[in-house]
CSV table of N, CA and C in Angstrom, one decimal:
chain,number,residue,atom,x,y,z
A,464,UNK,N,-15.4,-11.1,9.9
A,464,UNK,CA,-15.4,-9.7,9.7
A,464,UNK,C,-14.3,-9.3,8.7
A,465,UNK,N,-14.2,-8.0,7.9
A,465,UNK,CA,-13.4,-7.5,7.0
A,465,UNK,C,-12.2,-7.1,8.1
A,466,UNK,N,-11.1,-7.7,7.3
A,466,UNK,CA,-9.9,-7.0,8.1
A,466,UNK,C,-8.6,-6.9,7.4
A,467,UNK,N,-8.1,-5.8,7.6
A,467,UNK,CA,-6.7,-5.5,6.5
A,467,UNK,C,-5.9,-5.0,7.8
A,468,UNK,N,-4.6,-5.7,7.8
A,468,UNK,CA,-3.8,-5.2,8.7
A,468,UNK,C,-2.4,-5.1,8.0
A,469,UNK,N,-1.8,-3.6,8.1
A,469,UNK,CA,-0.6,-3.5,7.5
A,469,UNK,C,0.5,-3.8,8.5
A,470,UNK,N,1.8,-3.9,8.2
A,470,UNK,CA,3.0,-4.1,8.7
A,470,UNK,C,4.0,-4.0,8.2
A,471,UNK,N,5.2,-4.0,8.8
A,471,UNK,CA,6.5,-3.8,8.1
A,471,UNK,C,7.0,-2.3,8.2
A,472,UNK,N,6.2,-1.3,8.5
A,472,UNK,CA,6.8,0.2,8.9
A,472,UNK,C,7.8,0.3,9.7
A,473,UNK,N,8.8,1.4,9.7
A,473,UNK,CA,9.7,1.6,10.8
A,473,UNK,C,10.6,2.7,10.4
A,474,UNK,N,11.5,3.0,10.9
A,474,UNK,CA,12.6,3.8,10.9
A,474,UNK,C,13.6,3.2,9.9
A,475,UNK,N,14.0,3.9,8.8
A,475,UNK,CA,15.0,3.6,7.5
A,475,UNK,C,15.7,4.7,7.4
A,476,UNK,N,17.0,4.6,7.1
A,476,UNK,CA,17.9,5.7,6.4
A,476,UNK,C,17.4,6.1,4.9
A,477,UNK,N,17.6,7.4,4.7
A,477,UNK,CA,17.5,7.6,3.3
A,477,UNK,C,18.3,6.8,2.5
A,478,UNK,N,17.5,6.5,1.2
A,478,UNK,CA,18.3,5.6,0.4
A,478,UNK,C,18.1,4.1,0.5
A,479,UNK,N,17.5,3.7,1.9
A,479,UNK,CA,17.4,2.3,2.2
A,479,UNK,C,15.9,1.9,1.7
A,480,UNK,N,15.6,0.7,2.2
A,480,UNK,CA,14.5,-0.1,1.7
A,480,UNK,C,13.6,-0.6,2.9
A,481,UNK,N,12.0,-0.7,2.8
A,481,UNK,CA,11.4,-1.1,3.5
A,481,UNK,C,10.5,-2.3,2.5
A,482,UNK,N,9.8,-3.3,3.3
A,482,UNK,CA,8.6,-3.8,2.7
A,482,UNK,C,7.5,-3.9,3.5
A,483,UNK,N,6.4,-3.2,3.0
A,483,UNK,CA,5.2,-3.3,3.8
A,483,UNK,C,4.3,-4.5,3.0
A,484,UNK,N,3.6,-5.1,4.0
A,484,UNK,CA,2.7,-6.0,3.9
A,484,UNK,C,1.2,-5.8,4.2
A,485,UNK,N,0.2,-6.3,3.8
A,485,UNK,CA,-1.3,-5.9,4.1
A,485,UNK,C,-1.9,-7.3,4.1
A,486,UNK,N,-2.0,-8.0,5.3
A,486,UNK,CA,-2.8,-8.8,5.5
A,486,UNK,C,-4.4,-9.0,5.3
A,487,UNK,N,-5.2,-9.4,4.6
A,487,UNK,CA,-6.3,-9.4,4.4
A,487,UNK,C,-7.2,-10.6,4.9
A,488,UNK,N,-8.6,-10.5,5.3
A,488,UNK,CA,-9.5,-11.8,5.5
A,488,UNK,C,-10.9,-11.1,5.6
A,489,UNK,N,-11.7,-11.8,5.2
A,489,UNK,CA,-13.3,-11.6,5.3
A,489,UNK,C,-13.9,-11.2,4.2
A,490,UNK,N,-13.2,-11.1,2.9
A,490,UNK,CA,-13.8,-10.9,1.8
A,490,UNK,C,-13.1,-11.5,0.5
A,491,UNK,N,-13.7,-11.3,-0.3
A,491,UNK,CA,-13.2,-12.2,-1.8
A,491,UNK,C,-11.9,-11.1,-2.3
A,492,UNK,N,-10.7,-11.3,-1.8
A,492,UNK,CA,-9.5,-10.8,-2.1
A,492,UNK,C,-9.4,-10.7,-3.5
A,493,UNK,N,-9.8,-11.9,-4.3
A,493,UNK,CA,-9.2,-11.9,-5.9
A,493,UNK,C,-10.1,-11.1,-6.5
A,494,UNK,N,-11.2,-10.6,-6.0
A,494,UNK,CA,-12.1,-9.5,-6.8
A,494,UNK,C,-11.9,-8.6,-6.8
A,495,UNK,N,-10.8,-8.2,-5.8
A,495,UNK,CA,-10.7,-6.6,-5.4
A,495,UNK,C,-9.8,-5.7,-5.8
A,496,UNK,N,-9.5,-4.7,-6.4
A,496,UNK,CA,-8.4,-4.1,-6.6
A,496,UNK,C,-7.6,-3.5,-5.4
A,497,UNK,N,-6.5,-3.8,-5.2
A,497,UNK,CA,-5.7,-3.4,-4.0
A,497,UNK,C,-4.6,-2.2,-4.2
A,498,UNK,N,-4.9,-1.3,-3.2
A,498,UNK,CA,-4.4,-0.1,-3.0
A,498,UNK,C,-3.1,0.4,-1.9
A,499,UNK,N,-2.5,1.1,-2.1
A,499,UNK,CA,-1.8,1.8,-0.9
A,499,UNK,C,-1.7,2.9,-1.3
A,500,UNK,N,-2.2,3.9,-0.1
A,500,UNK,CA,-2.1,5.5,0.0
A,500,UNK,C,-1.2,5.6,1.0
A,501,UNK,N,-1.0,6.8,1.0
A,501,UNK,CA,0.1,7.5,2.2
A,501,UNK,C,-0.8,9.0,2.5
A,502,UNK,N,-0.3,9.1,3.9
A,502,UNK,CA,-0.7,10.7,4.4
A,502,UNK,C,0.2,11.1,5.5
A,503,UNK,N,0.4,12.3,5.4
A,503,UNK,CA,1.3,12.8,6.3
A,503,UNK,C,0.7,14.2,6.7
A,504,UNK,N,0.9,14.6,8.0
A,504,UNK,CA,0.6,16.1,8.1
A,504,UNK,C,0.7,17.3,7.3
A,505,UNK,N,-0.2,18.1,6.9
A,505,UNK,CA,-0.2,19.0,5.8
A,505,UNK,C,-0.3,18.3,4.5
A,506,UNK,N,-0.6,17.2,4.2
A,506,UNK,CA,-0.6,16.6,2.9
A,506,UNK,C,-2.1,15.7,2.8
A,507,UNK,N,-2.4,15.8,1.6
A,507,UNK,CA,-3.9,15.3,1.0
A,507,UNK,C,-3.4,13.7,1.1
A,508,UNK,N,-4.3,12.8,1.6
A,508,UNK,CA,-4.1,11.4,1.3
A,508,UNK,C,-3.9,11.0,0.0
A,509,UNK,N,-2.9,10.2,-0.3
A,509,UNK,CA,-2.3,10.1,-1.7
A,509,UNK,C,-2.2,8.9,-2.3
A,510,UNK,N,-2.8,8.5,-3.2
A,510,UNK,CA,-3.0,7.2,-3.9
A,510,UNK,C,-1.5,7.1,-4.3
A,511,UNK,N,-0.6,6.1,-3.8
A,511,UNK,CA,0.4,5.6,-4.0
A,511,UNK,C,0.9,4.7,-5.1
A,512,UNK,N,0.2,3.4,-5.1
A,512,UNK,CA,0.2,2.2,-6.2
A,512,UNK,C,-1.2,1.7,-6.0
A,513,UNK,N,-1.4,0.8,-7.0
A,513,UNK,CA,-2.8,0.4,-7.4
A,513,UNK,C,-2.5,-1.0,-8.4
A,514,UNK,N,-3.0,-2.2,-7.8
A,514,UNK,CA,-2.7,-3.5,-8.8
A,514,UNK,C,-4.4,-4.2,-8.5
A,515,UNK,N,-4.4,-4.6,-10.0
A,515,UNK,CA,-5.7,-5.4,-10.1
A,515,UNK,C,-5.2,-6.9,-9.9
A,516,UNK,N,-6.3,-7.6,-10.3
A,516,UNK,CA,-5.7,-9.1,-10.6
A,516,UNK,C,-6.3,-9.3,-12.1
A,517,UNK,N,-5.2,-9.8,-12.9
A,517,UNK,CA,-4.1,-10.5,-12.5
A,517,UNK,C,-2.7,-9.6,-12.2
A,518,UNK,N,-3.0,-8.5,-12.1
A,518,UNK,CA,-1.9,-7.6,-11.8
A,518,UNK,C,-1.4,-6.4,-12.5
A,519,UNK,N,-2.4,-6.0,-13.2
A,519,UNK,CA,-1.9,-4.5,-13.8
A,519,UNK,C,-1.6,-3.7,-12.9
A,520,UNK,N,-0.7,-2.8,-12.8
A,520,UNK,CA,-0.3,-2.1,-11.9
A,520,UNK,C,-0.1,-0.2,-12.2
A,521,UNK,N,-0.2,0.7,-11.5
A,521,UNK,CA,-0.2,1.9,-11.7
A,521,UNK,C,0.5,2.8,-10.2
A,522,UNK,N,1.2,3.6,-10.4
A,522,UNK,CA,2.2,4.1,-9.6
A,522,UNK,C,2.1,5.9,-9.8
A,523,UNK,N,1.8,6.3,-8.6
A,523,UNK,CA,1.9,7.7,-8.4
A,523,UNK,C,3.5,8.3,-9.0
A,524,UNK,N,3.5,9.5,-9.7
A,524,UNK,CA,4.8,9.8,-10.4
A,524,UNK,C,5.9,10.0,-9.1
A,525,UNK,N,5.6,10.4,-8.2
A,525,UNK,CA,6.5,10.4,-6.8
A,525,UNK,C,7.5,9.4,-6.7
A,526,UNK,N,6.7,8.1,-6.7
A,526,UNK,CA,7.5,6.7,-6.2
A,526,UNK,C,7.4,5.8,-7.5
A,527,UNK,N,7.3,6.1,-8.9
A,527,UNK,CA,7.7,5.5,-10.2
A,527,UNK,C,9.3,5.0,-10.1
A,528,UNK,N,9.6,3.9,-10.4
A,528,UNK,CA,10.9,3.6,-10.4
A,528,UNK,C,11.4,3.2,-9.1
A,529,UNK,N,10.8,3.4,-7.9
A,529,UNK,CA,11.4,3.1,-6.6
A,529,UNK,C,10.5,2.1,-5.8
A,530,UNK,N,9.2,2.2,-5.9
A,530,UNK,CA,8.1,1.3,-5.4
A,530,UNK,C,7.7,0.3,-6.3
A,531,UNK,N,7.3,-0.9,-5.8
A,531,UNK,CA,6.6,-2.1,-6.4
A,531,UNK,C,5.7,-2.7,-5.7
A,532,UNK,N,4.4,-2.7,-6.3
A,532,UNK,CA,3.2,-3.1,-5.7
A,532,UNK,C,3.1,-4.7,-6.2
A,533,UNK,N,2.9,-5.6,-5.3
A,533,UNK,CA,2.5,-6.9,-5.7
A,533,UNK,C,1.5,-7.8,-4.9
A,534,UNK,N,0.8,-8.6,-5.5
A,534,UNK,CA,-0.2,-9.3,-4.6
A,534,UNK,C,0.0,-10.8,-4.6
A,535,UNK,N,-0.2,-11.7,-3.5
A,535,UNK,CA,-0.2,-12.8,-3.6
A,535,UNK,C,-1.6,-13.3,-3.0
A,536,UNK,N,-2.3,-13.8,-4.2
A,536,UNK,CA,-3.5,-14.3,-3.9
A,536,UNK,C,-3.7,-15.6,-3.2
A,537,UNK,N,-3.0,-16.3,-3.2
A,537,UNK,CA,-2.9,-17.4,-2.2
A,537,UNK,C,-2.9,-17.1,-0.7
A,538,UNK,N,-2.3,-15.9,-0.5
A,538,UNK,CA,-1.9,-15.5,0.9
A,538,UNK,C,-2.9,-14.4,1.4
A,539,UNK,N,-3.5,-13.7,0.3
A,539,UNK,CA,-4.9,-12.7,0.5
A,539,UNK,C,-4.0,-11.6,1.2
A,540,UNK,N,-2.9,-11.5,0.5
A,540,UNK,CA,-1.8,-10.4,1.1
A,540,UNK,C,-1.3,-9.4,-0.1
A,541,UNK,N,-1.4,-7.9,-0.1
A,541,UNK,CA,-0.5,-7.4,-1.1
A,541,UNK,C,0.8,-6.5,-0.1
A,542,UNK,N,1.6,-6.6,-1.1
A,542,UNK,CA,2.8,-6.0,-0.5
A,542,UNK,C,3.4,-4.5,-1.4
A,543,UNK,N,4.0,-3.9,-0.6
A,543,UNK,CA,4.7,-2.6,-1.2
A,543,UNK,C,6.1,-2.7,-0.7
A,544,UNK,N,7.0,-3.0,-2.1
A,544,UNK,CA,8.4,-2.9,-1.7
A,544,UNK,C,9.0,-1.4,-2.0
A,545,UNK,N,9.3,-1.0,-1.1
A,545,UNK,CA,9.7,0.5,-1.1
A,545,UNK,C,11.4,0.4,-1.2
A,546,UNK,N,12.2,1.3,-2.2
A,546,UNK,CA,13.6,1.2,-2.2
A,546,UNK,C,13.8,2.8,-2.7
A,547,UNK,N,15.1,2.9,-2.3
A,547,UNK,CA,15.7,4.5,-2.5
A,547,UNK,C,14.9,5.5,-1.9
A,548,UNK,N,14.4,5.3,-0.6
A,548,UNK,CA,13.5,5.7,0.2
A,548,UNK,C,14.1,7.2,0.6
A,549,UNK,N,13.3,8.3,0.7
A,549,UNK,CA,13.7,9.7,0.6
A,549,UNK,C,12.7,10.1,2.0
A,550,UNK,N,13.3,11.2,2.4
A,550,UNK,CA,12.7,12.0,3.7
A,550,UNK,C,11.1,12.2,3.3
A,551,UNK,N,11.0,12.5,2.2
A,551,UNK,CA,9.7,13.0,2.1
A,551,UNK,C,8.6,11.9,1.8
A,552,UNK,N,9.3,10.3,1.9
A,552,UNK,CA,8.1,9.0,1.8
A,552,UNK,C,8.1,9.0,3.4
A,553,UNK,N,8.3,9.8,4.3
A,553,UNK,CA,7.8,9.4,5.6
A,553,UNK,C,6.4,10.1,5.7
A,554,UNK,N,5.7,9.0,6.0
A,554,UNK,CA,3.8,9.1,5.9
A,554,UNK,C,3.5,7.8,6.9
A,555,UNK,N,2.3,7.7,7.0
A,555,UNK,CA,1.5,6.7,7.4
A,555,UNK,C,0.9,6.1,6.2
A,556,UNK,N,1.1,4.7,5.9
A,556,UNK,CA,0.8,4.0,4.7
A,556,UNK,C,-0.4,3.3,5.0
A,557,UNK,N,-1.6,3.4,4.1
A,557,UNK,CA,-2.6,2.6,4.4
A,557,UNK,C,-3.1,1.7,3.2
A,558,UNK,N,-3.6,0.7,3.7
A,558,UNK,CA,-3.9,-0.4,2.6
A,558,UNK,C,-5.4,-0.6,2.3
A,559,UNK,N,-5.6,-0.5,1.1
A,559,UNK,CA,-7.3,-0.4,0.9
A,559,UNK,C,-7.7,-1.6,-0.3
A,560,UNK,N,-8.8,-1.9,-0.2
A,560,UNK,CA,-9.3,-2.7,-1.2
A,560,UNK,C,-10.6,-2.3,-1.6
A,561,UNK,N,-10.7,-2.2,-3.0
A,561,UNK,CA,-11.7,-1.5,-3.6
A,561,UNK,C,-12.7,-2.4,-4.8
A,562,UNK,N,-13.8,-2.3,-4.8
A,562,UNK,CA,-14.6,-3.1,-5.9
A,562,UNK,C,-16.0,-2.2,-5.9
A,563,UNK,N,-16.1,-1.7,-7.2
A,563,UNK,CA,-17.5,-0.9,-7.3
A,563,UNK,C,-17.8,0.2,-6.3
A,564,UNK,N,-18.5,0.0,-5.6
A,564,UNK,CA,-18.9,1.2,-4.4
A,564,UNK,C,-18.6,0.5,-2.9
A,565,UNK,N,-17.5,-0.6,-2.9
A,565,UNK,CA,-17.2,-1.2,-1.6
A,565,UNK,C,-15.8,-0.5,-1.4
A,566,UNK,N,-15.2,-0.1,-0.4
A,566,UNK,CA,-14.1,0.4,-0.1
A,566,UNK,C,-13.6,0.0,1.6
A,567,UNK,N,-12.6,-0.9,1.5
A,567,UNK,CA,-12.1,-1.2,2.9
A,567,UNK,C,-10.8,-0.7,3.4
A,568,UNK,N,-10.5,-0.3,4.4
A,568,UNK,CA,-9.3,0.3,4.9
A,568,UNK,C,-8.5,-0.4,6.1
A,569,UNK,N,-7.3,-0.6,5.9
A,569,UNK,CA,-6.7,-0.8,7.0
A,569,UNK,C,-6.3,0.2,8.0
A,570,UNK,N,-5.3,0.1,9.2
A,570,UNK,CA,-5.4,1.2,10.2
A,570,UNK,C,-4.2,2.1,9.9
A,571,UNK,N,-3.3,1.5,9.1
A,571,UNK,CA,-2.0,2.0,8.6
A,571,UNK,C,-0.9,1.6,9.4
A,572,UNK,N,0.2,2.0,8.8
A,572,UNK,CA,1.7,1.8,9.5
A,572,UNK,C,2.6,2.6,8.9
A,573,UNK,N,3.3,3.1,10.0
A,573,UNK,CA,4.2,4.3,9.9
A,573,UNK,C,5.6,4.2,9.5
A,574,UNK,N,5.8,5.2,8.4
A,574,UNK,CA,7.2,5.1,7.8
A,574,UNK,C,8.2,6.2,8.1
A,575,UNK,N,9.5,6.2,8.6
A,575,UNK,CA,9.9,7.4,8.7
A,575,UNK,C,11.2,7.0,8.2
A,576,UNK,N,11.7,8.1,7.3
A,576,UNK,CA,13.0,8.1,6.5
A,576,UNK,C,13.7,9.1,7.2
A,577,UNK,N,14.8,8.8,8.0
A,577,UNK,CA,15.5,9.8,8.5
A,577,UNK,C,17.0,9.3,8.9
A,578,UNK,N,18.0,9.9,8.9
A,578,UNK,CA,19.5,9.7,9.1
A,578,UNK,C,19.6,10.1,10.6
């Protein structure tokens, strides 16, 4: 079965860092574009970062220069390194795999940025 499991969320102070992981199974990971989204109450679900294989990336303007998306094809895992975190980064972060008309979603991991 297809599975995407996010981890690494938690509470961090402003200016701090977190590394999110999304471990996947049940599909051909190398053939999929991987994405991180985030969503908080009162906000639309936002595309945060996007990575192809072999690794072209795109980022939302709000996170450029602070977040880095990477993928490890040997581990079927995508990561989101988040630095210089701000209070407005507080969201549930979701991992997604996309190819043509197929989209898979994880259950999300919560990130809270607060002093």
